Protein backbone atom coordinates (compact mmCIF):
# COMPACT_ATOMS: atom_id res chain seq x y z
CA UNK A 1 0.00 0.00 0.00
CA UNK A 2 1.37 3.40 -1.00
CA UNK A 3 1.69 5.78 1.94
CA UNK A 4 3.04 9.25 2.35
CA UNK A 5 4.10 10.50 5.77
CA UNK A 6 4.02 14.27 5.72
CA UNK A 7 1.80 17.32 6.11
CA UNK A 8 -0.74 19.23 4.07
CA UNK A 9 -3.33 21.94 4.48
CA UNK A 10 -6.83 20.54 4.79
CA UNK A 11 -10.47 21.53 5.23
CA UNK A 12 -12.89 19.36 7.20
CA UNK A 13 -15.70 18.19 4.93
CA UNK A 14 -17.58 16.12 7.51
CA UNK A 15 -17.15 13.74 10.43
CA UNK A 16 -18.98 10.54 11.29
CA UNK A 17 -19.06 8.58 14.50
CA UNK A 18 -17.33 5.22 14.23
CA UNK A 19 -17.54 2.56 16.91
CA UNK A 20 -17.96 3.96 20.42
CA UNK A 21 -15.35 6.72 20.70
CA UNK A 22 -13.78 6.94 17.24
CA UNK A 23 -14.60 9.01 14.17
CA UNK A 24 -14.18 8.90 10.43
CA UNK A 25 -13.20 12.35 9.20
CA UNK A 26 -13.38 13.38 5.53
CA UNK A 27 -10.80 16.06 4.75
CA UNK A 28 -10.22 17.92 1.50
CA UNK A 29 -6.45 18.26 1.45
CA UNK A 30 -4.49 20.63 -0.72
CA UNK A 31 -1.82 18.05 -1.62
CA UNK A 32 -3.73 14.75 -1.87
CA UNK A 33 -7.33 15.65 -2.64
CA UNK A 34 -10.16 14.23 -0.53
CA UNK A 35 -9.20 11.55 1.96
CA UNK A 36 -11.04 9.69 4.71
CA UNK A 37 -9.18 9.55 8.03
CA UNK A 38 -9.61 7.24 10.98
CA UNK A 39 -9.25 9.15 14.26
CA UNK A 40 -9.10 6.86 17.27
CA UNK A 41 -10.66 8.20 20.44
CA UNK A 42 -11.86 11.33 18.64
CA UNK A 43 -14.93 11.62 20.89
CA UNK A 44 -12.87 11.74 24.07
CA UNK A 45 -12.66 15.30 25.45
CA UNK A 46 -8.89 15.15 25.91
CA UNK A 47 -8.12 14.00 22.37
CA UNK A 48 -5.41 16.35 21.03
CA UNK A 49 -7.01 16.36 17.56
CA UNK A 50 -10.51 17.26 18.77
CA UNK A 51 -10.34 20.99 17.98
CA UNK A 52 -8.95 20.45 14.48
CA UNK A 53 -11.63 18.01 13.32
CA UNK A 54 -14.62 20.15 14.23
CA UNK A 55 -16.87 21.11 11.28
CA UNK A 56 -15.81 24.27 9.44
CA UNK A 57 -12.17 24.02 10.42
CA UNK A 58 -9.00 24.36 8.38
CA UNK A 59 -5.51 23.37 9.47
CA UNK A 60 -2.19 21.96 8.39
CA UNK A 61 -2.50 18.27 9.17
CA UNK A 62 0.41 15.93 9.86
CA UNK A 63 -0.20 12.26 9.22
CA UNK A 64 -0.07 9.16 7.08
CA UNK A 65 -1.75 9.95 3.75
CA UNK A 66 -2.55 6.65 2.06
CA UNK A 67 -3.15 5.84 -1.58
CA UNK A 68 -5.96 3.45 -0.65
CA UNK A 69 -8.02 2.70 2.42
CA UNK A 70 -8.14 4.96 5.45
CA UNK A 71 -5.49 7.55 6.23
CA UNK A 72 -4.37 8.53 9.73
CA UNK A 73 -3.80 11.85 11.49
CA UNK A 74 -0.96 12.38 13.92
CA UNK A 75 -1.18 16.09 14.74
CA UNK A 76 -2.01 19.51 13.34
CA UNK A 77 -0.84 23.12 13.33
CA UNK A 78 -2.00 26.52 12.11
CA UNK A 79 -5.64 25.85 12.97
CA UNK A 80 -8.31 28.18 11.57
CA UNK A 81 -11.76 27.73 13.13
CA UNK A 82 -14.50 29.49 11.19
CA UNK A 83 -16.37 30.47 14.35
CA UNK A 84 -19.01 32.69 12.73
CA UNK A 85 -20.00 29.82 10.44
CA UNK A 86 -20.05 27.41 13.38
CA UNK A 87 -22.29 29.70 15.44
CA UNK A 88 -24.82 30.85 12.79
CA UNK A 89 -27.29 28.26 11.53
CA UNK A 90 -28.01 30.23 8.34
CA UNK A 91 -24.36 30.67 7.38
CA UNK A 92 -23.47 27.09 8.34
CA UNK A 93 -26.24 25.82 6.03
CA UNK A 94 -24.62 27.48 3.02
CA UNK A 95 -21.13 26.39 4.09
CA UNK A 96 -22.34 22.80 4.45
CA UNK A 97 -23.84 22.93 0.96
CA UNK A 98 -20.60 24.30 -0.51
CA UNK A 99 -18.60 21.49 1.11
CA UNK A 100 -21.18 18.97 -0.08
CA UNK A 101 -20.76 20.17 -3.65
CA UNK A 102 -17.01 19.70 -3.35
CA UNK A 103 -17.46 16.16 -2.09
CA UNK A 104 -19.87 15.35 -4.94
CA UNK A 105 -17.90 17.05 -7.72
CA UNK A 106 -14.54 15.27 -7.59
CA UNK A 107 -13.44 11.75 -6.74
CA UNK A 108 -11.32 10.97 -3.72
CA UNK A 109 -7.55 11.41 -4.10
CA UNK A 110 -7.91 13.83 -7.03
CA UNK A 111 -5.28 16.56 -6.75
CA UNK A 112 -7.06 19.89 -7.21
CA UNK A 113 -5.26 22.76 -5.44
CA UNK A 114 -7.22 25.37 -7.41
CA UNK A 115 -10.50 24.04 -6.01
CA UNK A 116 -8.95 23.89 -2.54
CA UNK A 117 -8.11 27.59 -2.81
CA UNK A 118 -11.59 28.41 -4.11
CA UNK A 119 -13.25 26.63 -1.18
CA UNK A 120 -10.91 28.34 1.29
CA UNK A 121 -11.86 31.74 -0.10
CA UNK A 122 -15.58 30.96 0.05
CA UNK A 123 -15.41 29.83 3.69
CA UNK A 124 -13.31 32.83 4.70
CA UNK A 125 -15.82 35.25 3.17
CA UNK A 126 -18.76 33.48 4.78
CA UNK A 127 -16.94 33.72 8.10
CA UNK A 128 -16.40 37.45 7.54
CA UNK A 129 -20.13 37.97 7.17
CA UNK A 130 -20.37 38.41 3.41
CA UNK A 131 -23.78 37.60 1.90
CA UNK A 132 -24.01 33.78 1.99
CA UNK A 133 -26.47 33.61 -0.90
CA UNK A 134 -24.15 35.58 -3.18
CA UNK A 135 -21.06 33.63 -2.08
CA UNK A 136 -22.88 30.34 -2.69
CA UNK A 137 -24.27 31.39 -6.07
CA UNK A 138 -20.78 32.32 -7.28
CA UNK A 139 -19.51 28.98 -6.03
CA UNK A 140 -22.31 27.02 -7.70
CA UNK A 141 -22.02 28.63 -11.12
CA UNK A 142 -18.25 28.18 -11.22
CA UNK A 143 -18.46 24.62 -9.87
CA UNK A 144 -20.44 23.49 -12.90
CA UNK A 145 -17.14 22.98 -14.70
CA UNK A 146 -16.09 20.41 -12.08
CA UNK A 147 -19.24 18.47 -12.99
CA UNK A 148 -18.21 18.50 -16.65
CA UNK A 149 -20.56 21.34 -17.63
CA UNK A 150 -19.23 24.40 -19.44
CA UNK A 151 -22.06 26.78 -20.31
CA UNK A 152 -21.36 29.78 -22.52
CA UNK A 153 -21.75 32.83 -20.29
CA UNK A 154 -19.49 35.50 -21.76
CA UNK A 155 -21.35 35.96 -25.06
CA UNK A 156 -24.43 34.88 -26.97
CA UNK A 157 -24.01 31.20 -27.78
CA UNK A 158 -25.53 31.82 -31.22
CA UNK A 159 -24.14 35.12 -32.51
CA UNK A 160 -21.40 36.07 -30.06
CA UNK A 161 -23.07 39.27 -28.83
CA UNK A 162 -21.70 40.44 -25.49
CA UNK A 163 -24.14 43.16 -24.45
CA UNK A 164 -27.89 43.57 -24.18
CA UNK A 165 -30.61 41.40 -22.68
CA UNK A 166 -29.92 37.67 -22.31
CA UNK A 167 -31.71 34.48 -21.37
CA UNK A 168 -30.44 30.94 -20.81
CA UNK A 169 -30.92 28.22 -23.43
CA UNK A 170 -30.35 24.53 -22.77
CA UNK A 171 -30.62 24.02 -26.53
CA UNK A 172 -27.49 26.14 -27.08
CA UNK A 173 -25.82 25.31 -23.75
CA UNK A 174 -25.48 28.93 -22.73
CA UNK A 175 -26.92 32.40 -22.83
CA UNK A 176 -28.55 33.77 -25.95
CA UNK A 177 -29.22 37.44 -26.67
CA UNK A 178 -32.63 38.96 -27.28
CA UNK A 179 -32.04 38.96 -31.03
CA UNK A 180 -31.96 35.16 -30.98
CA UNK A 181 -34.73 34.47 -28.44
CA UNK A 182 -37.03 33.19 -31.20
CA UNK A 183 -34.59 30.36 -31.96
CA UNK A 184 -35.47 28.68 -28.67
CA UNK A 185 -39.07 28.99 -27.48
CA UNK A 186 -38.12 26.69 -24.56
CA UNK A 187 -35.44 29.03 -23.17
CA UNK A 188 -35.76 29.62 -19.43
CA UNK A 189 -37.60 32.94 -19.75
CA UNK A 190 -35.58 33.93 -16.69
CA UNK A 191 -35.46 37.30 -14.99
CA UNK A 192 -32.91 39.32 -17.02
CA UNK A 193 -31.37 40.58 -13.75
CA UNK A 194 -30.70 37.01 -12.65
CA UNK A 195 -28.94 36.23 -15.94
CA UNK A 196 -26.96 39.48 -15.64
CA UNK A 197 -25.64 38.49 -12.21
CA UNK A 198 -24.97 34.87 -13.19
CA UNK A 199 -22.93 36.04 -16.18
CA UNK A 200 -20.95 38.21 -13.77
CA UNK A 201 -20.65 35.43 -11.17
CA UNK A 202 -19.32 32.98 -13.76
CA UNK A 203 -16.15 35.01 -14.22
CA UNK A 204 -15.73 36.99 -11.00
CA UNK A 205 -13.05 36.40 -8.39
CA UNK A 206 -14.02 36.39 -4.75
CA UNK A 207 -11.71 39.31 -4.05
CA UNK A 208 -13.89 41.45 -6.36
CA UNK A 209 -17.23 41.03 -4.59
CA UNK A 210 -17.09 43.65 -1.85
CA UNK A 211 -19.39 46.02 -3.70
CA UNK A 212 -21.98 43.45 -4.81
CA UNK A 213 -25.37 43.52 -3.10
CA UNK A 214 -28.49 41.92 -4.50
CA UNK A 215 -32.17 42.48 -3.79
CA UNK A 216 -34.11 39.56 -2.26
CA UNK A 217 -36.31 39.16 -5.36
CA UNK A 218 -33.25 38.98 -7.60
CA UNK A 219 -31.66 36.40 -5.29
CA UNK A 220 -34.77 34.27 -5.66
CA UNK A 221 -34.59 34.57 -9.43
CA UNK A 222 -30.89 33.61 -9.39
CA UNK A 223 -31.73 30.62 -7.20
CA UNK A 224 -34.44 29.52 -9.62
CA UNK A 225 -32.01 29.55 -12.57
CA UNK A 226 -29.28 27.74 -10.63
CA UNK A 227 -31.72 25.07 -9.50
CA UNK A 228 -32.78 24.47 -13.10
CA UNK A 229 -29.15 24.30 -14.26
CA UNK A 230 -28.23 21.79 -11.56
CA UNK A 231 -31.36 19.70 -12.15
CA UNK A 232 -30.70 19.53 -15.90
CA UNK A 233 -26.92 19.19 -15.96
CA UNK A 234 -25.86 17.67 -12.63
CA UNK A 235 -28.80 15.84 -11.11
CA UNK A 236 -27.59 15.65 -7.52
CA UNK A 237 -29.91 16.21 -4.56
CA UNK A 238 -27.95 17.05 -1.44
CA UNK A 239 -29.63 17.09 1.98
CA UNK A 240 -27.85 20.38 2.69
CA UNK A 241 -29.53 21.98 -0.34
CA UNK A 242 -32.96 20.82 0.82
CA UNK A 243 -32.24 22.33 4.22
CA UNK A 244 -31.47 25.69 2.58
CA UNK A 245 -34.71 25.47 0.61
CA UNK A 246 -36.63 24.68 3.78
CA UNK A 247 -34.97 27.59 5.57
CA UNK A 248 -36.80 30.01 3.32
CA UNK A 249 -40.07 28.77 4.81
CA UNK A 250 -39.13 29.66 8.37
CA UNK A 251 -36.64 32.47 7.83
CA UNK A 252 -39.24 35.08 8.80
CA UNK A 253 -39.41 33.56 12.26
CA UNK A 254 -35.67 34.10 12.72
CA UNK A 255 -35.85 37.64 11.23
CA UNK A 256 -32.61 37.75 9.31
CA UNK A 257 -32.04 41.25 7.77
CA UNK A 258 -31.74 41.47 3.97
CA UNK A 259 -29.24 43.61 2.08
CA UNK A 260 -30.52 45.81 -0.71
CA UNK A 261 -29.13 46.11 -4.18
CA UNK A 262 -26.89 49.16 -4.54
mmCIF file of C-alpha atoms in Angstrom:
data_model
loop_
_atom_site.group_PDB
_atom_site.id
_atom_site.type_symbol
_atom_site.label_atom_id
_atom_site.label_comp_id
_atom_site.label_asym_id
_atom_site.label_seq_id
_atom_site.Cartn_x
_atom_site.Cartn_y
_atom_site.Cartn_z
ATOM 1 C CA UNK A 1 0.000 0.000 0.000
ATOM 2 C CA UNK A 2 1.369 3.400 -1.004
ATOM 3 C CA UNK A 3 1.687 5.780 1.944
ATOM 4 C CA UNK A 4 3.041 9.252 2.351
ATOM 5 C CA UNK A 5 4.099 10.504 5.770
ATOM 6 C CA UNK A 6 4.021 14.275 5.725
ATOM 7 C CA UNK A 7 1.802 17.317 6.111
ATOM 8 C CA UNK A 8 -0.744 19.230 4.065
ATOM 9 C CA UNK A 9 -3.333 21.937 4.479
ATOM 10 C CA UNK A 10 -6.831 20.543 4.789
ATOM 11 C CA UNK A 11 -10.474 21.535 5.228
ATOM 12 C CA UNK A 12 -12.885 19.360 7.201
ATOM 13 C CA UNK A 13 -15.699 18.185 4.927
ATOM 14 C CA UNK A 14 -17.576 16.123 7.505
ATOM 15 C CA UNK A 15 -17.150 13.740 10.426
ATOM 16 C CA UNK A 16 -18.984 10.540 11.289
ATOM 17 C CA UNK A 17 -19.063 8.576 14.501
ATOM 18 C CA UNK A 18 -17.329 5.219 14.231
ATOM 19 C CA UNK A 19 -17.542 2.560 16.906
ATOM 20 C CA UNK A 20 -17.961 3.957 20.423
ATOM 21 C CA UNK A 21 -15.352 6.721 20.701
ATOM 22 C CA UNK A 22 -13.782 6.941 17.241
ATOM 23 C CA UNK A 23 -14.599 9.010 14.168
ATOM 24 C CA UNK A 24 -14.175 8.899 10.430
ATOM 25 C CA UNK A 25 -13.199 12.345 9.197
ATOM 26 C CA UNK A 26 -13.381 13.385 5.530
ATOM 27 C CA UNK A 27 -10.797 16.065 4.752
ATOM 28 C CA UNK A 28 -10.218 17.921 1.499
ATOM 29 C CA UNK A 29 -6.450 18.258 1.452
ATOM 30 C CA UNK A 30 -4.488 20.627 -0.720
ATOM 31 C CA UNK A 31 -1.822 18.052 -1.623
ATOM 32 C CA UNK A 32 -3.727 14.750 -1.869
ATOM 33 C CA UNK A 33 -7.330 15.646 -2.638
ATOM 34 C CA UNK A 34 -10.162 14.231 -0.530
ATOM 35 C CA UNK A 35 -9.204 11.547 1.960
ATOM 36 C CA UNK A 36 -11.041 9.692 4.713
ATOM 37 C CA UNK A 37 -9.177 9.547 8.027
ATOM 38 C CA UNK A 38 -9.611 7.243 10.976
ATOM 39 C CA UNK A 39 -9.255 9.148 14.261
ATOM 40 C CA UNK A 40 -9.098 6.857 17.270
ATOM 41 C CA UNK A 41 -10.664 8.204 20.441
ATOM 42 C CA UNK A 42 -11.864 11.329 18.642
ATOM 43 C CA UNK A 43 -14.931 11.620 20.889
ATOM 44 C CA UNK A 44 -12.869 11.741 24.066
ATOM 45 C CA UNK A 45 -12.661 15.304 25.455
ATOM 46 C CA UNK A 46 -8.892 15.151 25.913
ATOM 47 C CA UNK A 47 -8.123 14.001 22.369
ATOM 48 C CA UNK A 48 -5.409 16.352 21.028
ATOM 49 C CA UNK A 49 -7.008 16.356 17.564
ATOM 50 C CA UNK A 50 -10.507 17.264 18.769
ATOM 51 C CA UNK A 51 -10.337 20.990 17.984
ATOM 52 C CA UNK A 52 -8.947 20.453 14.484
ATOM 53 C CA UNK A 53 -11.627 18.013 13.322
ATOM 54 C CA UNK A 54 -14.624 20.146 14.226
ATOM 55 C CA UNK A 55 -16.868 21.110 11.276
ATOM 56 C CA UNK A 56 -15.811 24.273 9.437
ATOM 57 C CA UNK A 57 -12.168 24.016 10.420
ATOM 58 C CA UNK A 58 -8.999 24.361 8.381
ATOM 59 C CA UNK A 59 -5.508 23.371 9.471
ATOM 60 C CA UNK A 60 -2.193 21.955 8.388
ATOM 61 C CA UNK A 61 -2.501 18.267 9.170
ATOM 62 C CA UNK A 62 0.408 15.930 9.861
ATOM 63 C CA UNK A 63 -0.201 12.261 9.223
ATOM 64 C CA UNK A 64 -0.074 9.162 7.079
ATOM 65 C CA UNK A 65 -1.752 9.945 3.749
ATOM 66 C CA UNK A 66 -2.550 6.653 2.062
ATOM 67 C CA UNK A 67 -3.145 5.841 -1.578
ATOM 68 C CA UNK A 68 -5.962 3.451 -0.651
ATOM 69 C CA UNK A 69 -8.019 2.702 2.425
ATOM 70 C CA UNK A 70 -8.136 4.964 5.452
ATOM 71 C CA UNK A 71 -5.488 7.552 6.233
ATOM 72 C CA UNK A 72 -4.370 8.530 9.726
ATOM 73 C CA UNK A 73 -3.801 11.846 11.493
ATOM 74 C CA UNK A 74 -0.956 12.381 13.924
ATOM 75 C CA UNK A 75 -1.175 16.090 14.742
ATOM 76 C CA UNK A 76 -2.005 19.512 13.337
ATOM 77 C CA UNK A 77 -0.835 23.118 13.335
ATOM 78 C CA UNK A 78 -1.999 26.521 12.105
ATOM 79 C CA UNK A 79 -5.640 25.854 12.966
ATOM 80 C CA UNK A 80 -8.314 28.185 11.568
ATOM 81 C CA UNK A 81 -11.759 27.727 13.126
ATOM 82 C CA UNK A 82 -14.502 29.487 11.189
ATOM 83 C CA UNK A 83 -16.367 30.466 14.351
ATOM 84 C CA UNK A 84 -19.012 32.695 12.732
ATOM 85 C CA UNK A 85 -19.999 29.815 10.439
ATOM 86 C CA UNK A 86 -20.053 27.412 13.383
ATOM 87 C CA UNK A 87 -22.289 29.702 15.438
ATOM 88 C CA UNK A 88 -24.818 30.852 12.790
ATOM 89 C CA UNK A 89 -27.291 28.256 11.530
ATOM 90 C CA UNK A 90 -28.007 30.233 8.341
ATOM 91 C CA UNK A 91 -24.358 30.667 7.375
ATOM 92 C CA UNK A 92 -23.472 27.091 8.342
ATOM 93 C CA UNK A 93 -26.236 25.817 6.031
ATOM 94 C CA UNK A 94 -24.616 27.481 3.020
ATOM 95 C CA UNK A 95 -21.128 26.386 4.086
ATOM 96 C CA UNK A 96 -22.339 22.796 4.445
ATOM 97 C CA UNK A 97 -23.842 22.929 0.962
ATOM 98 C CA UNK A 98 -20.599 24.302 -0.514
ATOM 99 C CA UNK A 99 -18.601 21.493 1.113
ATOM 100 C CA UNK A 100 -21.182 18.971 -0.076
ATOM 101 C CA UNK A 101 -20.760 20.165 -3.652
ATOM 102 C CA UNK A 102 -17.010 19.695 -3.345
ATOM 103 C CA UNK A 103 -17.460 16.156 -2.087
ATOM 104 C CA UNK A 104 -19.869 15.354 -4.937
ATOM 105 C CA UNK A 105 -17.900 17.045 -7.724
ATOM 106 C CA UNK A 106 -14.544 15.267 -7.590
ATOM 107 C CA UNK A 107 -13.444 11.752 -6.743
ATOM 108 C CA UNK A 108 -11.315 10.969 -3.723
ATOM 109 C CA UNK A 109 -7.551 11.413 -4.101
ATOM 110 C CA UNK A 110 -7.911 13.830 -7.029
ATOM 111 C CA UNK A 111 -5.283 16.564 -6.755
ATOM 112 C CA UNK A 112 -7.063 19.888 -7.210
ATOM 113 C CA UNK A 113 -5.256 22.759 -5.439
ATOM 114 C CA UNK A 114 -7.224 25.371 -7.410
ATOM 115 C CA UNK A 115 -10.503 24.042 -6.006
ATOM 116 C CA UNK A 116 -8.949 23.889 -2.539
ATOM 117 C CA UNK A 117 -8.109 27.590 -2.809
ATOM 118 C CA UNK A 118 -11.590 28.408 -4.115
ATOM 119 C CA UNK A 119 -13.254 26.626 -1.177
ATOM 120 C CA UNK A 120 -10.912 28.337 1.285
ATOM 121 C CA UNK A 121 -11.859 31.739 -0.103
ATOM 122 C CA UNK A 122 -15.579 30.961 0.054
ATOM 123 C CA UNK A 123 -15.415 29.828 3.693
ATOM 124 C CA UNK A 124 -13.307 32.825 4.698
ATOM 125 C CA UNK A 125 -15.821 35.252 3.168
ATOM 126 C CA UNK A 126 -18.765 33.480 4.781
ATOM 127 C CA UNK A 127 -16.943 33.717 8.100
ATOM 128 C CA UNK A 128 -16.398 37.445 7.543
ATOM 129 C CA UNK A 129 -20.134 37.974 7.175
ATOM 130 C CA UNK A 130 -20.370 38.405 3.406
ATOM 131 C CA UNK A 131 -23.775 37.598 1.902
ATOM 132 C CA UNK A 132 -24.010 33.778 1.993
ATOM 133 C CA UNK A 133 -26.471 33.610 -0.899
ATOM 134 C CA UNK A 134 -24.152 35.577 -3.176
ATOM 135 C CA UNK A 135 -21.061 33.631 -2.079
ATOM 136 C CA UNK A 136 -22.878 30.342 -2.690
ATOM 137 C CA UNK A 137 -24.271 31.393 -6.067
ATOM 138 C CA UNK A 138 -20.783 32.324 -7.276
ATOM 139 C CA UNK A 139 -19.510 28.978 -6.034
ATOM 140 C CA UNK A 140 -22.310 27.021 -7.701
ATOM 141 C CA UNK A 141 -22.025 28.625 -11.118
ATOM 142 C CA UNK A 142 -18.246 28.180 -11.223
ATOM 143 C CA UNK A 143 -18.456 24.618 -9.867
ATOM 144 C CA UNK A 144 -20.443 23.489 -12.899
ATOM 145 C CA UNK A 145 -17.142 22.983 -14.705
ATOM 146 C CA UNK A 146 -16.087 20.408 -12.084
ATOM 147 C CA UNK A 147 -19.237 18.465 -12.993
ATOM 148 C CA UNK A 148 -18.212 18.503 -16.647
ATOM 149 C CA UNK A 149 -20.563 21.336 -17.632
ATOM 150 C CA UNK A 150 -19.226 24.404 -19.444
ATOM 151 C CA UNK A 151 -22.061 26.783 -20.308
ATOM 152 C CA UNK A 152 -21.357 29.779 -22.524
ATOM 153 C CA UNK A 153 -21.749 32.831 -20.286
ATOM 154 C CA UNK A 154 -19.488 35.502 -21.759
ATOM 155 C CA UNK A 155 -21.347 35.960 -25.056
ATOM 156 C CA UNK A 156 -24.425 34.885 -26.972
ATOM 157 C CA UNK A 157 -24.006 31.201 -27.777
ATOM 158 C CA UNK A 158 -25.529 31.825 -31.215
ATOM 159 C CA UNK A 159 -24.135 35.117 -32.508
ATOM 160 C CA UNK A 160 -21.399 36.071 -30.062
ATOM 161 C CA UNK A 161 -23.074 39.269 -28.832
ATOM 162 C CA UNK A 162 -21.696 40.441 -25.493
ATOM 163 C CA UNK A 163 -24.142 43.163 -24.449
ATOM 164 C CA UNK A 164 -27.885 43.570 -24.181
ATOM 165 C CA UNK A 165 -30.612 41.398 -22.683
ATOM 166 C CA UNK A 166 -29.917 37.670 -22.314
ATOM 167 C CA UNK A 167 -31.712 34.477 -21.372
ATOM 168 C CA UNK A 168 -30.438 30.938 -20.807
ATOM 169 C CA UNK A 169 -30.924 28.219 -23.425
ATOM 170 C CA UNK A 170 -30.346 24.526 -22.769
ATOM 171 C CA UNK A 171 -30.615 24.022 -26.528
ATOM 172 C CA UNK A 172 -27.490 26.136 -27.080
ATOM 173 C CA UNK A 173 -25.817 25.313 -23.752
ATOM 174 C CA UNK A 174 -25.475 28.933 -22.725
ATOM 175 C CA UNK A 175 -26.918 32.403 -22.830
ATOM 176 C CA UNK A 176 -28.548 33.770 -25.950
ATOM 177 C CA UNK A 177 -29.223 37.436 -26.670
ATOM 178 C CA UNK A 178 -32.627 38.958 -27.278
ATOM 179 C CA UNK A 179 -32.038 38.963 -31.030
ATOM 180 C CA UNK A 180 -31.965 35.162 -30.976
ATOM 181 C CA UNK A 181 -34.734 34.466 -28.441
ATOM 182 C CA UNK A 182 -37.029 33.194 -31.197
ATOM 183 C CA UNK A 183 -34.589 30.357 -31.962
ATOM 184 C CA UNK A 184 -35.467 28.676 -28.666
ATOM 185 C CA UNK A 185 -39.065 28.993 -27.481
ATOM 186 C CA UNK A 186 -38.124 26.693 -24.558
ATOM 187 C CA UNK A 187 -35.435 29.029 -23.171
ATOM 188 C CA UNK A 188 -35.765 29.625 -19.434
ATOM 189 C CA UNK A 189 -37.596 32.941 -19.749
ATOM 190 C CA UNK A 190 -35.578 33.928 -16.692
ATOM 191 C CA UNK A 191 -35.458 37.301 -14.990
ATOM 192 C CA UNK A 192 -32.905 39.320 -17.016
ATOM 193 C CA UNK A 193 -31.370 40.578 -13.751
ATOM 194 C CA UNK A 194 -30.698 37.011 -12.654
ATOM 195 C CA UNK A 195 -28.942 36.226 -15.941
ATOM 196 C CA UNK A 196 -26.957 39.482 -15.639
ATOM 197 C CA UNK A 197 -25.641 38.489 -12.211
ATOM 198 C CA UNK A 198 -24.975 34.868 -13.188
ATOM 199 C CA UNK A 199 -22.926 36.037 -16.179
ATOM 200 C CA UNK A 200 -20.954 38.205 -13.770
ATOM 201 C CA UNK A 201 -20.649 35.429 -11.171
ATOM 202 C CA UNK A 202 -19.321 32.977 -13.762
ATOM 203 C CA UNK A 203 -16.145 35.011 -14.221
ATOM 204 C CA UNK A 204 -15.728 36.987 -11.000
ATOM 205 C CA UNK A 205 -13.055 36.396 -8.386
ATOM 206 C CA UNK A 206 -14.016 36.394 -4.745
ATOM 207 C CA UNK A 207 -11.710 39.315 -4.050
ATOM 208 C CA UNK A 208 -13.886 41.448 -6.359
ATOM 209 C CA UNK A 209 -17.228 41.026 -4.595
ATOM 210 C CA UNK A 210 -17.088 43.645 -1.848
ATOM 211 C CA UNK A 211 -19.394 46.021 -3.701
ATOM 212 C CA UNK A 212 -21.982 43.453 -4.814
ATOM 213 C CA UNK A 213 -25.365 43.517 -3.100
ATOM 214 C CA UNK A 214 -28.485 41.923 -4.500
ATOM 215 C CA UNK A 215 -32.174 42.475 -3.785
ATOM 216 C CA UNK A 216 -34.110 39.556 -2.258
ATOM 217 C CA UNK A 217 -36.311 39.163 -5.356
ATOM 218 C CA UNK A 218 -33.250 38.976 -7.598
ATOM 219 C CA UNK A 219 -31.662 36.405 -5.290
ATOM 220 C CA UNK A 220 -34.772 34.269 -5.655
ATOM 221 C CA UNK A 221 -34.591 34.574 -9.434
ATOM 222 C CA UNK A 222 -30.885 33.612 -9.386
ATOM 223 C CA UNK A 223 -31.728 30.625 -7.195
ATOM 224 C CA UNK A 224 -34.439 29.523 -9.623
ATOM 225 C CA UNK A 225 -32.011 29.549 -12.568
ATOM 226 C CA UNK A 226 -29.282 27.741 -10.634
ATOM 227 C CA UNK A 227 -31.725 25.068 -9.496
ATOM 228 C CA UNK A 228 -32.784 24.467 -13.096
ATOM 229 C CA UNK A 229 -29.154 24.298 -14.256
ATOM 230 C CA UNK A 230 -28.228 21.787 -11.560
ATOM 231 C CA UNK A 231 -31.359 19.701 -12.149
ATOM 232 C CA UNK A 232 -30.695 19.527 -15.897
ATOM 233 C CA UNK A 233 -26.917 19.186 -15.956
ATOM 234 C CA UNK A 234 -25.857 17.672 -12.628
ATOM 235 C CA UNK A 235 -28.800 15.840 -11.113
ATOM 236 C CA UNK A 236 -27.593 15.649 -7.524
ATOM 237 C CA UNK A 237 -29.914 16.210 -4.563
ATOM 238 C CA UNK A 238 -27.953 17.053 -1.436
ATOM 239 C CA UNK A 239 -29.628 17.093 1.979
ATOM 240 C CA UNK A 240 -27.854 20.382 2.689
ATOM 241 C CA UNK A 241 -29.529 21.982 -0.336
ATOM 242 C CA UNK A 242 -32.956 20.815 0.822
ATOM 243 C CA UNK A 243 -32.238 22.335 4.221
ATOM 244 C CA UNK A 244 -31.470 25.688 2.577
ATOM 245 C CA UNK A 245 -34.709 25.475 0.610
ATOM 246 C CA UNK A 246 -36.633 24.684 3.783
ATOM 247 C CA UNK A 247 -34.968 27.595 5.571
ATOM 248 C CA UNK A 248 -36.799 30.008 3.322
ATOM 249 C CA UNK A 249 -40.070 28.770 4.807
ATOM 250 C CA UNK A 250 -39.134 29.663 8.374
ATOM 251 C CA UNK A 251 -36.635 32.467 7.834
ATOM 252 C CA UNK A 252 -39.242 35.079 8.798
ATOM 253 C CA UNK A 253 -39.406 33.564 12.264
ATOM 254 C CA UNK A 254 -35.666 34.102 12.717
ATOM 255 C CA UNK A 255 -35.850 37.644 11.230
ATOM 256 C CA UNK A 256 -32.614 37.749 9.306
ATOM 257 C CA UNK A 257 -32.040 41.247 7.773
ATOM 258 C CA UNK A 258 -31.736 41.469 3.975
ATOM 259 C CA UNK A 259 -29.243 43.615 2.079
ATOM 260 C CA UNK A 260 -30.517 45.814 -0.709
ATOM 261 C CA UNK A 261 -29.128 46.112 -4.178
ATOM 262 C CA UNK A 262 -26.895 49.160 -4.537
#
